Short mmCIF file of C-alpha atoms and ligand atoms in Angstrom, two decimals:
data_model
loop_
_atom_site.label_atom_id
_atom_site.label_comp_id
_atom_site.label_asym_id
_atom_site.label_seq_id
_atom_site.Cartn_x
_atom_site.Cartn_y
_atom_site.Cartn_z
CA MET R 928 126.02 -114.33 3.40
CA SER R 929 122.61 -115.22 4.86
CA LEU R 930 119.71 -112.82 4.36
CA ALA R 931 118.70 -111.45 7.79
CA GLN R 932 115.05 -110.69 8.43
CA PRO R 933 113.82 -107.80 10.56
CA GLU R 934 111.45 -108.75 13.36
CA LYS R 935 107.83 -108.30 12.24
CA GLU R 936 105.14 -106.80 14.47
CA LEU R 937 102.42 -107.45 11.90
CA SER R 938 102.65 -109.72 8.90
CA VAL R 939 102.56 -108.14 5.43
CA PHE R 940 99.00 -109.40 4.94
CA GLU R 941 97.89 -108.12 8.36
CA SER R 942 99.39 -104.70 7.56
CA MET R 943 97.62 -104.58 4.20
CA ALA R 944 94.33 -105.75 5.75
CA ALA R 945 94.51 -103.18 8.59
CA ARG R 946 94.85 -100.33 6.08
CA PHE R 947 92.26 -101.84 3.75
CA ASP R 948 89.72 -102.05 6.61
CA VAL R 949 90.17 -98.38 7.54
CA ALA R 950 89.88 -97.25 3.91
CA ALA R 951 86.87 -99.49 3.18
CA ARG R 952 85.04 -98.11 6.24
CA LYS R 953 85.76 -94.52 5.21
CA LEU R 954 84.40 -95.31 1.73
CA ASN R 955 81.28 -96.96 3.21
CA LEU R 956 82.02 -99.95 1.02
CA ASP R 957 79.33 -102.62 0.88
CA ASP R 958 80.08 -105.53 3.29
CA GLY R 959 80.08 -108.17 0.55
CA VAL R 960 82.38 -106.15 -1.71
CA THR R 961 84.65 -105.53 1.30
CA ARG R 962 84.93 -109.28 1.96
CA TYR R 963 85.54 -109.97 -1.73
CA LEU R 964 88.28 -107.35 -2.15
CA ARG R 965 90.02 -108.35 1.08
CA THR R 966 90.43 -111.91 -0.22
CA SER R 967 92.72 -113.29 -2.94
CA ASN R 968 91.03 -114.50 -6.09
CA ARG R 969 93.39 -117.49 -6.42
CA GLU R 970 96.30 -118.88 -4.37
CA ILE R 971 98.60 -121.41 -6.01
CA LEU R 972 101.00 -123.48 -3.93
CA VAL R 973 103.46 -125.78 -5.72
CA HIS R 974 106.12 -128.21 -4.49
CA PHE R 975 108.52 -129.01 -7.29
CA PRO R 976 111.68 -131.08 -7.81
CA VAL R 977 115.02 -129.77 -9.03
CA ILE R 978 118.28 -131.65 -9.59
CA MET R 979 121.06 -129.73 -7.83
CA ASP R 980 124.66 -129.40 -9.06
CA ASN R 981 125.74 -132.25 -6.75
CA GLY R 982 123.31 -134.59 -8.53
CA LYS R 983 120.87 -134.75 -5.60
CA LEU R 984 117.17 -134.02 -5.93
CA GLU R 985 115.73 -131.16 -3.86
CA VAL R 986 112.09 -130.15 -3.46
CA PHE R 987 111.21 -126.42 -3.42
CA ASP R 988 108.02 -124.62 -2.37
CA GLY R 989 106.64 -121.92 -4.67
CA TYR R 990 103.65 -119.58 -4.51
CA ARG R 991 101.69 -117.46 -6.92
CA VAL R 992 98.81 -115.44 -5.52
CA GLN R 993 96.42 -113.63 -7.84
CA HIS R 994 94.46 -111.08 -5.88
CA SER R 995 92.18 -109.49 -8.46
CA ILE R 996 91.38 -109.53 -12.17
CA ALA R 997 88.67 -106.88 -11.91
CA ARG R 998 90.62 -104.23 -13.85
CA GLY R 999 92.69 -106.46 -16.16
CA PRO R 1000 95.30 -109.24 -16.10
CA CYS R 1001 97.21 -109.77 -12.86
CA LYS R 1002 100.61 -108.14 -12.53
CA GLY R 1003 103.24 -108.61 -9.89
CA GLY R 1004 106.79 -109.53 -9.00
CA LEU R 1005 108.44 -112.83 -8.16
CA ARG R 1006 110.77 -113.02 -5.16
CA TYR R 1007 113.30 -115.61 -4.06
CA SER R 1008 114.03 -115.78 -0.36
CA PRO R 1009 114.47 -118.41 2.35
CA HIS R 1010 111.92 -116.48 4.45
CA VAL R 1011 109.13 -116.02 1.91
CA THR R 1012 105.69 -117.16 3.13
CA LEU R 1013 102.23 -117.51 1.62
CA ASP R 1014 100.95 -114.80 3.97
CA GLU R 1015 103.60 -112.35 2.73
CA ILE R 1016 102.84 -113.13 -0.92
CA ARG R 1017 99.10 -112.80 -0.25
CA GLY R 1018 99.59 -109.34 1.28
CA LEU R 1019 101.92 -108.18 -1.50
CA ALA R 1020 99.52 -109.46 -4.20
CA ALA R 1021 96.70 -107.34 -2.75
CA GLU R 1022 99.02 -104.35 -2.53
CA MET R 1023 99.74 -104.79 -6.25
CA THR R 1024 96.02 -104.46 -7.00
CA TRP R 1025 95.93 -101.18 -5.07
CA LYS R 1026 99.19 -99.97 -6.62
CA CYS R 1027 97.99 -100.56 -10.20
CA ALA R 1028 94.74 -98.78 -9.37
CA VAL R 1029 96.53 -95.79 -7.77
CA VAL R 1030 98.44 -95.17 -11.01
CA ASN R 1031 95.33 -96.11 -12.98
CA ILE R 1032 96.83 -98.81 -15.22
CA PRO R 1033 94.68 -101.73 -16.43
CA PHE R 1034 95.99 -104.53 -14.22
CA GLY R 1035 95.00 -106.42 -11.12
CA GLY R 1036 97.52 -107.57 -8.54
CA ALA R 1037 99.57 -110.74 -8.11
CA LYS R 1038 102.78 -111.82 -6.44
CA GLY R 1039 104.97 -114.91 -6.52
CA GLY R 1040 107.68 -116.40 -4.40
CA VAL R 1041 110.00 -119.38 -4.21
CA VAL R 1042 111.45 -120.45 -0.88
CA CYS R 1043 115.19 -120.63 -1.60
CA ASP R 1044 118.40 -118.83 -0.70
CA PRO R 1045 119.87 -117.48 -3.97
CA SER R 1046 123.17 -116.66 -2.25
CA LYS R 1047 123.72 -120.44 -1.91
CA LEU R 1048 122.63 -121.41 -5.43
CA SER R 1049 124.62 -121.60 -8.68
CA MET R 1050 123.31 -119.96 -11.87
CA GLY R 1051 122.45 -123.43 -13.20
CA GLU R 1052 120.42 -124.24 -10.08
CA LEU R 1053 118.63 -120.86 -10.23
CA GLU R 1054 117.79 -121.47 -13.87
CA ARG R 1055 116.37 -124.95 -13.18
CA ILE R 1056 114.35 -123.65 -10.19
CA THR R 1057 112.96 -120.79 -12.32
CA ARG R 1058 112.06 -122.98 -15.28
CA ARG R 1059 110.38 -125.69 -13.22
CA TYR R 1060 108.45 -123.15 -11.11
CA THR R 1061 107.26 -121.52 -14.38
CA ALA R 1062 106.19 -124.90 -15.77
CA GLU R 1063 104.23 -125.62 -12.57
CA ILE R 1064 102.18 -122.40 -12.82
CA LEU R 1065 102.07 -122.27 -16.64
CA ASP R 1066 98.28 -122.59 -16.96
CA TYR R 1067 97.74 -119.55 -14.79
CA ILE R 1068 100.16 -117.04 -16.32
CA GLY R 1069 100.49 -115.30 -19.70
CA PRO R 1070 99.98 -111.82 -21.19
CA GLU R 1071 96.18 -111.93 -20.74
CA ARG R 1072 96.24 -113.72 -17.37
CA ASP R 1073 99.12 -112.85 -15.09
CA VAL R 1074 102.43 -111.20 -15.98
CA PRO R 1075 105.38 -111.74 -13.57
CA ALA R 1076 108.21 -109.23 -13.06
CA PRO R 1077 111.42 -109.08 -10.98
CA ASP R 1078 111.35 -108.47 -7.25
CA MET R 1079 113.76 -109.25 -4.40
CA ASN R 1080 116.58 -111.52 -5.59
CA THR R 1081 115.19 -111.98 -9.09
CA ASN R 1082 116.28 -109.98 -12.13
CA GLU R 1083 116.26 -109.59 -15.92
CA GLN R 1084 117.88 -113.02 -16.36
CA THR R 1085 115.16 -114.67 -14.25
CA MET R 1086 112.53 -113.02 -16.47
CA ALA R 1087 114.33 -114.20 -19.62
CA TRP R 1088 114.16 -117.82 -18.33
CA ILE R 1089 110.44 -117.48 -17.51
CA MET R 1090 109.71 -115.96 -20.92
CA ASP R 1091 111.63 -118.76 -22.68
CA THR R 1092 109.96 -121.54 -20.65
CA TYR R 1093 106.51 -120.07 -21.26
CA SER R 1094 107.25 -119.61 -25.00
CA MET R 1095 108.62 -123.16 -25.44
CA ASN R 1096 105.44 -124.56 -23.91
CA VAL R 1097 103.00 -122.50 -25.98
CA ARG R 1098 105.16 -123.08 -29.09
CA HIS R 1099 105.75 -119.45 -30.04
CA THR R 1100 107.67 -116.51 -28.59
CA VAL R 1101 105.56 -114.49 -26.18
CA THR R 1102 107.63 -111.54 -25.03
CA ALA R 1103 104.64 -109.98 -23.23
CA SER R 1104 104.52 -112.95 -20.82
CA VAL R 1105 106.82 -111.16 -18.34
CA THR R 1106 108.19 -107.64 -17.84
CA GLY R 1107 111.55 -106.47 -16.58
CA LYS R 1108 113.22 -108.50 -19.35
CA PRO R 1109 116.59 -107.70 -20.94
CA LEU R 1110 116.32 -105.01 -23.64
CA ASP R 1111 117.39 -107.51 -26.33
CA LEU R 1112 114.40 -109.72 -25.49
CA GLY R 1113 111.64 -107.14 -25.74
CA GLY R 1114 112.42 -105.32 -22.51
CA SER R 1115 111.64 -101.63 -22.23
CA ALA R 1116 114.05 -98.74 -22.17
CA GLY R 1117 113.89 -97.12 -18.75
CA ARG R 1118 112.51 -100.19 -16.91
CA ARG R 1119 115.69 -100.79 -14.90
CA GLU R 1120 115.56 -97.24 -13.52
CA ALA R 1121 111.77 -96.96 -13.38
CA THR R 1122 111.05 -97.73 -9.71
CA GLY R 1123 113.89 -95.51 -8.47
CA ARG R 1124 112.92 -92.79 -10.94
CA GLY R 1125 109.30 -92.97 -9.78
CA CYS R 1126 110.48 -92.54 -6.17
CA MET R 1127 112.42 -89.44 -7.20
CA ILE R 1128 109.47 -87.98 -9.14
CA ALA R 1129 107.26 -88.47 -6.07
CA ALA R 1130 109.92 -86.86 -3.84
CA ASP R 1131 110.22 -83.96 -6.31
CA GLN R 1132 106.46 -83.33 -6.04
CA ALA R 1133 106.65 -83.27 -2.25
CA LEU R 1134 109.61 -80.88 -2.39
CA LYS R 1135 107.55 -78.53 -4.57
CA ARG R 1136 104.80 -78.52 -1.95
CA PHE R 1137 107.28 -77.77 0.83
CA GLY R 1138 109.23 -75.18 -1.19
CA TRP R 1139 112.46 -77.15 -0.71
CA ARG R 1140 115.38 -77.30 -3.15
CA PRO R 1141 117.07 -80.67 -3.87
CA GLU R 1142 120.49 -79.13 -3.14
CA ALA R 1143 119.39 -78.36 0.43
CA THR R 1144 117.69 -81.73 0.91
CA ARG R 1145 119.60 -84.48 2.73
CA VAL R 1146 118.59 -88.01 1.81
CA ILE R 1147 119.18 -91.43 3.38
CA VAL R 1148 118.56 -94.57 1.31
CA GLN R 1149 118.25 -98.06 2.79
CA GLY R 1150 118.78 -100.84 0.23
CA LEU R 1151 121.13 -100.73 -2.76
CA GLY R 1152 119.43 -103.24 -5.02
CA ASN R 1153 117.49 -102.27 -8.12
CA VAL R 1154 115.28 -99.69 -6.40
CA GLY R 1155 117.70 -98.13 -3.91
CA SER R 1156 120.73 -97.90 -6.18
CA GLN R 1157 118.76 -96.30 -9.04
CA ALA R 1158 116.96 -93.90 -6.70
CA ALA R 1159 120.26 -92.89 -5.07
CA ARG R 1160 121.99 -92.44 -8.43
CA LEU R 1161 119.19 -90.43 -10.04
CA MET R 1162 118.66 -88.25 -6.95
CA HIS R 1163 122.40 -87.64 -6.70
CA GLU R 1164 122.41 -86.58 -10.38
CA SER R 1165 119.45 -84.24 -9.73
CA GLY R 1166 121.33 -82.45 -6.96
CA TYR R 1167 119.92 -84.11 -3.82
CA LYS R 1168 122.54 -84.60 -1.11
CA ILE R 1169 122.72 -88.31 -0.26
CA ILE R 1170 124.24 -88.48 3.23
CA GLY R 1171 123.56 -92.10 4.14
CA VAL R 1172 123.07 -95.49 2.49
CA GLY R 1173 122.68 -98.95 3.93
CA ASP R 1174 122.19 -102.51 2.78
CA ILE R 1175 122.24 -105.98 4.29
CA THR R 1176 126.02 -105.68 4.83
CA GLY R 1177 125.88 -102.40 6.82
CA GLY R 1178 125.74 -98.67 6.19
CA VAL R 1179 127.79 -95.61 5.26
CA PHE R 1180 127.07 -92.15 6.66
CA ASN R 1181 128.68 -88.87 5.61
CA THR R 1182 127.11 -85.49 6.41
CA SER R 1183 129.15 -83.87 3.61
CA GLY R 1184 127.43 -86.10 1.06
CA ILE R 1185 128.37 -89.45 -0.45
CA ASN R 1186 129.89 -89.85 -3.89
CA ILE R 1187 127.14 -92.19 -5.13
CA PRO R 1188 128.67 -93.29 -8.47
CA ARG R 1189 131.90 -94.24 -6.63
CA LEU R 1190 130.00 -96.06 -3.90
CA LEU R 1191 127.86 -97.97 -6.41
CA ASP R 1192 130.99 -99.00 -8.33
CA TYR R 1193 132.44 -100.27 -5.04
CA VAL R 1194 129.29 -102.26 -4.19
CA GLY R 1195 129.17 -103.60 -7.76
CA GLN R 1196 132.75 -104.83 -7.45
CA TYR R 1197 132.88 -106.12 -3.84
CA LYS R 1198 129.15 -106.91 -3.23
CA THR R 1199 129.40 -105.28 0.19
CA LEU R 1200 129.57 -101.84 1.82
CA GLU R 1201 132.15 -103.11 4.29
CA GLY R 1202 135.50 -101.45 3.77
CA TYR R 1203 134.10 -98.49 1.81
CA GLU R 1204 136.06 -95.45 2.92
CA GLY R 1205 133.92 -92.50 1.80
CA GLY R 1206 132.11 -92.12 5.16
CA ASP R 1207 131.57 -93.52 8.65
CA ASN R 1208 130.40 -97.10 9.06
CA ILE R 1209 126.95 -97.42 10.58
CA GLY R 1210 124.42 -100.24 11.12
CA ALA R 1211 121.79 -100.94 8.45
CA GLN R 1212 118.95 -100.23 10.94
CA GLU R 1213 120.71 -97.28 12.64
CA ILE R 1214 120.88 -95.51 9.28
CA LEU R 1215 117.09 -95.07 9.44
CA GLU R 1216 117.36 -92.96 12.59
CA GLN R 1217 119.86 -90.31 11.40
CA ASP R 1218 119.01 -86.67 10.88
CA CYS R 1219 117.89 -85.97 7.28
CA GLU R 1220 115.02 -84.47 5.29
CA VAL R 1221 114.16 -87.54 3.20
CA LEU R 1222 114.29 -91.19 4.22
CA LEU R 1223 113.93 -93.70 1.40
CA PRO R 1224 113.63 -97.28 2.65
CA ALA R 1225 114.19 -99.45 -0.44
CA ALA R 1226 115.24 -102.79 1.06
CA THR R 1227 112.56 -104.91 2.62
CA GLU R 1228 109.33 -104.90 4.65
CA SER R 1229 108.69 -103.90 8.28
CA VAL R 1230 111.88 -101.92 8.88
CA ILE R 1231 109.97 -99.01 10.49
CA THR R 1232 107.88 -100.28 13.39
CA SER R 1233 106.44 -98.99 16.65
CA LYS R 1234 109.91 -99.64 18.12
CA ASN R 1235 111.81 -97.14 15.97
CA ALA R 1236 109.21 -94.86 14.32
CA HIS R 1237 109.65 -92.22 17.04
CA LYS R 1238 113.39 -92.17 16.26
CA VAL R 1239 112.91 -91.41 12.55
CA LYS R 1240 114.07 -87.81 12.06
CA ALA R 1241 113.16 -87.42 8.37
CA HIS R 1242 110.31 -85.05 7.42
CA LEU R 1243 109.54 -86.95 4.24
CA LEU R 1244 109.34 -90.74 3.98
CA VAL R 1245 109.43 -92.12 0.42
CA GLU R 1246 108.64 -95.83 0.54
CA GLY R 1247 110.70 -97.44 -2.22
CA ALA R 1248 110.29 -100.90 -0.67
CA ASN R 1249 106.95 -102.66 -0.33
CA SER R 1250 105.45 -102.44 3.14
CA PRO R 1251 108.53 -100.98 4.93
CA THR R 1252 106.31 -99.35 7.60
CA THR R 1253 103.90 -101.20 9.90
CA PRO R 1254 100.44 -99.77 10.76
CA PRO R 1255 101.43 -98.97 14.39
CA ALA R 1256 104.41 -97.04 12.99
CA ASP R 1257 102.07 -95.20 10.56
CA ASP R 1258 100.20 -93.72 13.51
CA ILE R 1259 103.41 -92.56 15.19
CA LEU R 1260 104.73 -90.97 11.99
CA PHE R 1261 101.38 -89.28 11.33
CA GLU R 1262 101.27 -87.80 14.85
CA ARG R 1263 104.81 -86.54 14.38
CA GLY R 1264 103.88 -84.82 11.12
CA VAL R 1265 106.06 -86.93 8.81
CA PHE R 1266 104.82 -86.63 5.21
CA VAL R 1267 104.63 -90.24 3.97
CA ILE R 1268 104.58 -91.12 0.28
CA PRO R 1269 103.23 -94.67 0.69
CA ASP R 1270 104.68 -97.66 -1.16
CA ILE R 1271 101.66 -98.15 -3.44
CA LEU R 1272 102.34 -94.65 -4.79
CA ALA R 1273 106.10 -94.11 -4.29
CA ASN R 1274 107.32 -97.34 -5.90
CA ALA R 1275 104.60 -97.56 -8.58
CA GLY R 1276 107.06 -96.36 -11.25
CA GLY R 1277 108.21 -99.96 -11.67
CA VAL R 1278 104.83 -101.39 -12.51
CA THR R 1279 104.02 -98.36 -14.65
CA VAL R 1280 107.00 -98.95 -16.95
CA SER R 1281 106.23 -102.69 -16.79
CA TYR R 1282 102.84 -101.72 -18.19
CA PHE R 1283 104.63 -99.75 -20.94
CA GLU R 1284 106.78 -102.83 -21.63
CA TRP R 1285 103.70 -105.06 -21.92
CA VAL R 1286 102.03 -102.53 -24.28
CA GLN R 1287 105.19 -102.28 -26.44
CA ASP R 1288 105.60 -106.07 -26.62
CA ARG R 1289 101.99 -106.50 -27.69
CA GLN R 1290 102.36 -103.75 -30.31
CA GLY R 1291 105.78 -104.96 -31.44
CA TYR R 1292 106.72 -101.28 -31.52
CA PHE R 1293 109.20 -99.76 -29.07
CA TRP R 1294 109.27 -96.25 -27.65
CA SER R 1295 112.31 -94.09 -26.95
CA GLU R 1296 113.63 -93.77 -23.40
CA ALA R 1297 112.67 -90.07 -23.44
CA THR R 1298 109.04 -90.98 -24.29
CA ILE R 1299 108.97 -93.56 -21.52
CA ASN R 1300 110.40 -91.22 -18.89
CA ASP R 1301 108.01 -88.50 -19.98
CA ARG R 1302 104.93 -90.76 -19.78
CA LEU R 1303 106.13 -92.16 -16.44
CA LYS R 1304 106.40 -88.63 -15.08
CA GLN R 1305 102.89 -87.74 -16.25
CA ILE R 1306 101.44 -90.81 -14.53
CA MET R 1307 103.41 -90.38 -11.28
CA VAL R 1308 102.60 -86.67 -10.98
CA SER R 1309 98.91 -87.26 -11.60
CA ALA R 1310 98.84 -90.14 -9.06
CA PHE R 1311 100.68 -88.04 -6.48
CA ASP R 1312 98.23 -85.15 -6.94
CA GLY R 1313 95.28 -87.57 -6.82
CA VAL R 1314 96.42 -89.12 -3.53
CA VAL R 1315 97.25 -85.81 -1.85
CA SER R 1316 93.94 -84.22 -2.84
CA PHE R 1317 92.06 -87.33 -1.64
CA SER R 1318 93.90 -87.04 1.68
CA GLU R 1319 92.96 -83.36 2.02
CA LYS R 1320 89.35 -83.94 0.98
CA HIS R 1321 88.79 -86.89 3.34
CA LYS R 1322 91.14 -85.69 6.11
CA VAL R 1323 93.13 -88.92 6.20
CA ASN R 1324 96.85 -89.61 5.88
CA ASN R 1325 98.37 -90.22 2.45
CA ARG R 1326 98.44 -93.99 2.88
CA ILE R 1327 94.75 -94.30 3.69
CA ALA R 1328 94.03 -91.81 0.89
CA ALA R 1329 95.95 -93.99 -1.58
CA TYR R 1330 94.05 -97.08 -0.44
CA MET R 1331 90.72 -95.23 -0.68
CA LEU R 1332 91.46 -93.96 -4.18
CA ALA R 1333 92.52 -97.46 -5.29
CA ILE R 1334 89.68 -99.40 -3.64
CA ASP R 1335 87.16 -96.95 -5.07
CA ARG R 1336 88.52 -97.52 -8.59
CA VAL R 1337 88.43 -101.32 -8.24
CA ALA R 1338 84.94 -101.22 -6.68
CA ILE R 1339 83.67 -99.16 -9.66
CA THR R 1340 84.87 -101.82 -12.14
CA LEU R 1341 83.23 -104.53 -10.03
CA LYS R 1342 79.97 -102.65 -10.06
CA LEU R 1343 80.13 -102.19 -13.84
CA ARG R 1344 81.06 -105.83 -14.49
CA GLY R 1345 78.60 -107.31 -11.99
CA ILE R 1346 79.12 -110.67 -10.30
CA TYR R 1347 79.22 -113.61 -12.73
CA ALA R 1348 77.14 -116.51 -11.45
P1 LIG O 1846 117.04 -106.23 -4.53
O1 LIG O 1846 117.07 -107.65 -4.16
O2 LIG O 1846 117.59 -105.80 -5.86
O3 LIG O 1846 117.78 -105.35 -3.40
C1 LIG O 1846 117.45 -105.41 -2.06
C2 LIG O 1846 118.46 -104.52 -1.29
O4 LIG O 1846 118.04 -104.43 0.08
C3 LIG O 1846 119.87 -105.07 -1.27
O5 LIG O 1846 120.80 -103.99 -1.34
C4 LIG O 1846 119.97 -105.75 0.11
O6 LIG O 1846 121.31 -105.78 0.61
C5 LIG O 1846 119.11 -104.82 0.95
N1 LIG O 1846 118.52 -105.48 2.13
C6 LIG O 1846 117.78 -106.61 2.16
N2 LIG O 1846 117.41 -106.87 3.43
C7 LIG O 1846 117.88 -105.87 4.18
C8 LIG O 1846 117.84 -105.58 5.58
N3 LIG O 1846 117.21 -106.38 6.43
N4 LIG O 1846 118.46 -104.44 6.02
C9 LIG O 1846 119.11 -103.63 5.17
N5 LIG O 1846 119.19 -103.86 3.84
C10 LIG O 1846 118.60 -104.96 3.37
O7 LIG O 1846 115.51 -105.79 -4.41
P2 LIG O 1846 114.75 -104.59 -5.15
O8 LIG O 1846 114.20 -105.09 -6.43
O9 LIG O 1846 115.60 -103.36 -5.15
O10 LIG O 1846 113.50 -104.41 -4.17
C11 LIG O 1846 113.62 -103.74 -2.94
C12 LIG O 1846 112.24 -103.47 -2.38
O11 LIG O 1846 111.49 -102.69 -3.32
C13 LIG O 1846 111.38 -104.70 -2.10
O12 LIG O 1846 110.52 -104.42 -1.02
C14 LIG O 1846 110.56 -104.83 -3.38
O13 LIG O 1846 109.36 -105.56 -3.16
C15 LIG O 1846 110.30 -103.37 -3.68
N6 LIG O 1846 109.97 -103.05 -5.07
C16 LIG O 1846 110.81 -103.40 -6.09
C17 LIG O 1846 110.48 -103.02 -7.39
C18 LIG O 1846 111.43 -103.27 -8.55
O14 LIG O 1846 111.16 -102.77 -9.65
N7 LIG O 1846 112.54 -103.98 -8.36
C19 LIG O 1846 109.28 -102.35 -7.66
C20 LIG O 1846 108.44 -102.02 -6.58
C21 LIG O 1846 108.81 -102.37 -5.30
#
């Protein structure tokens, strides 16, 4: 199966920069600081060789972009995709800086990518790609420098290989070198569910504001990977009515509600939604336009654009994915009164529990899942309240409010640190 890409009206970096510019102007940010924060601190491009299963040598392109170290070490995911570009990684790295600042954890932002199609690679090939990519960027990563985590098409196993490669090179085991690791290797309880749980906590806060009950709230989820499947499962367990789900293979729609555990078992077994009988078949894009209260895009970027934003019927948009909405679509949704919980807030649960994992690894002392979920909730609720009050105070939409809150926090640390010359 090849991974289809939605058409982009603005690149991920252009989308980030458009929002950054609006927020920086509203904050009256100094011109020099604006230029500095709009630019990545470091961009690493590597071309590296890997011997494939057929004995032939292939060369892969890899990126690691470190946007800011103003508030602490860089933090950000690593994605594998045939479509990944430097521009996309650059935009996502900057968004990680803003995301960490929104939830007020002591990290700057980074992102990595390797241009490859995992659906066509064996486990052995994926392992060799991961290890060689890690070796290529070794001098720039580590617990105090830059801490990778899983993202699209990478997972706990990928993180285990990175951690092992890093550790072998520095000659001792450094579990804090990555997050999103398996539990047996210093991973954190609750990390697997964290991004989806954070989305649900943010949705719960919005429901409280609207006076809605989960039982009367219909939800559509696009994407059934780590974020979407956990969000759908947890929301289903909390009483939300999930009426639609979609992934790269299609969609399922059922106004009576979908049996999420059964559907996830089916997807786990067959790796596709095709043939699932608990609802009507529907296209993966069409699913976004169905009548519901909550839409949770948790697949990929730029799925809501100026072409379909006016067709979105949800009242609440919870952005599980990074950059699922383009800036022209933002304006349409705002005019139509859709309450948007922007990506840098909605999906920040992942990086928050990654932060907990990093803290636990460095302490060598592990917390219970209940403690983690409790601390995650405190952070998400406080970030949600912070963004919404910023939006009310400055009369801007939630996305610009989140950017303003984040940029302000990073600018304060820059001011305190001064510019090293
Ligand atoms: P994943 O690779 O585990 O799953 C991606 C899912 O999206 C799959 O179900 C896939 O079929 C579906 N998909 C991909 N392209 C699609 C398309 N064009 N149309 C419909 N469905 C499509 O990825 P993930 O880790 O769940 O990440 C999903 C999104 O959430 C990404 O934008 C990622 O950057 C973001 N995110 C992930 C985390 C995390 O902790 N994993 C944290 C924050 C943000």
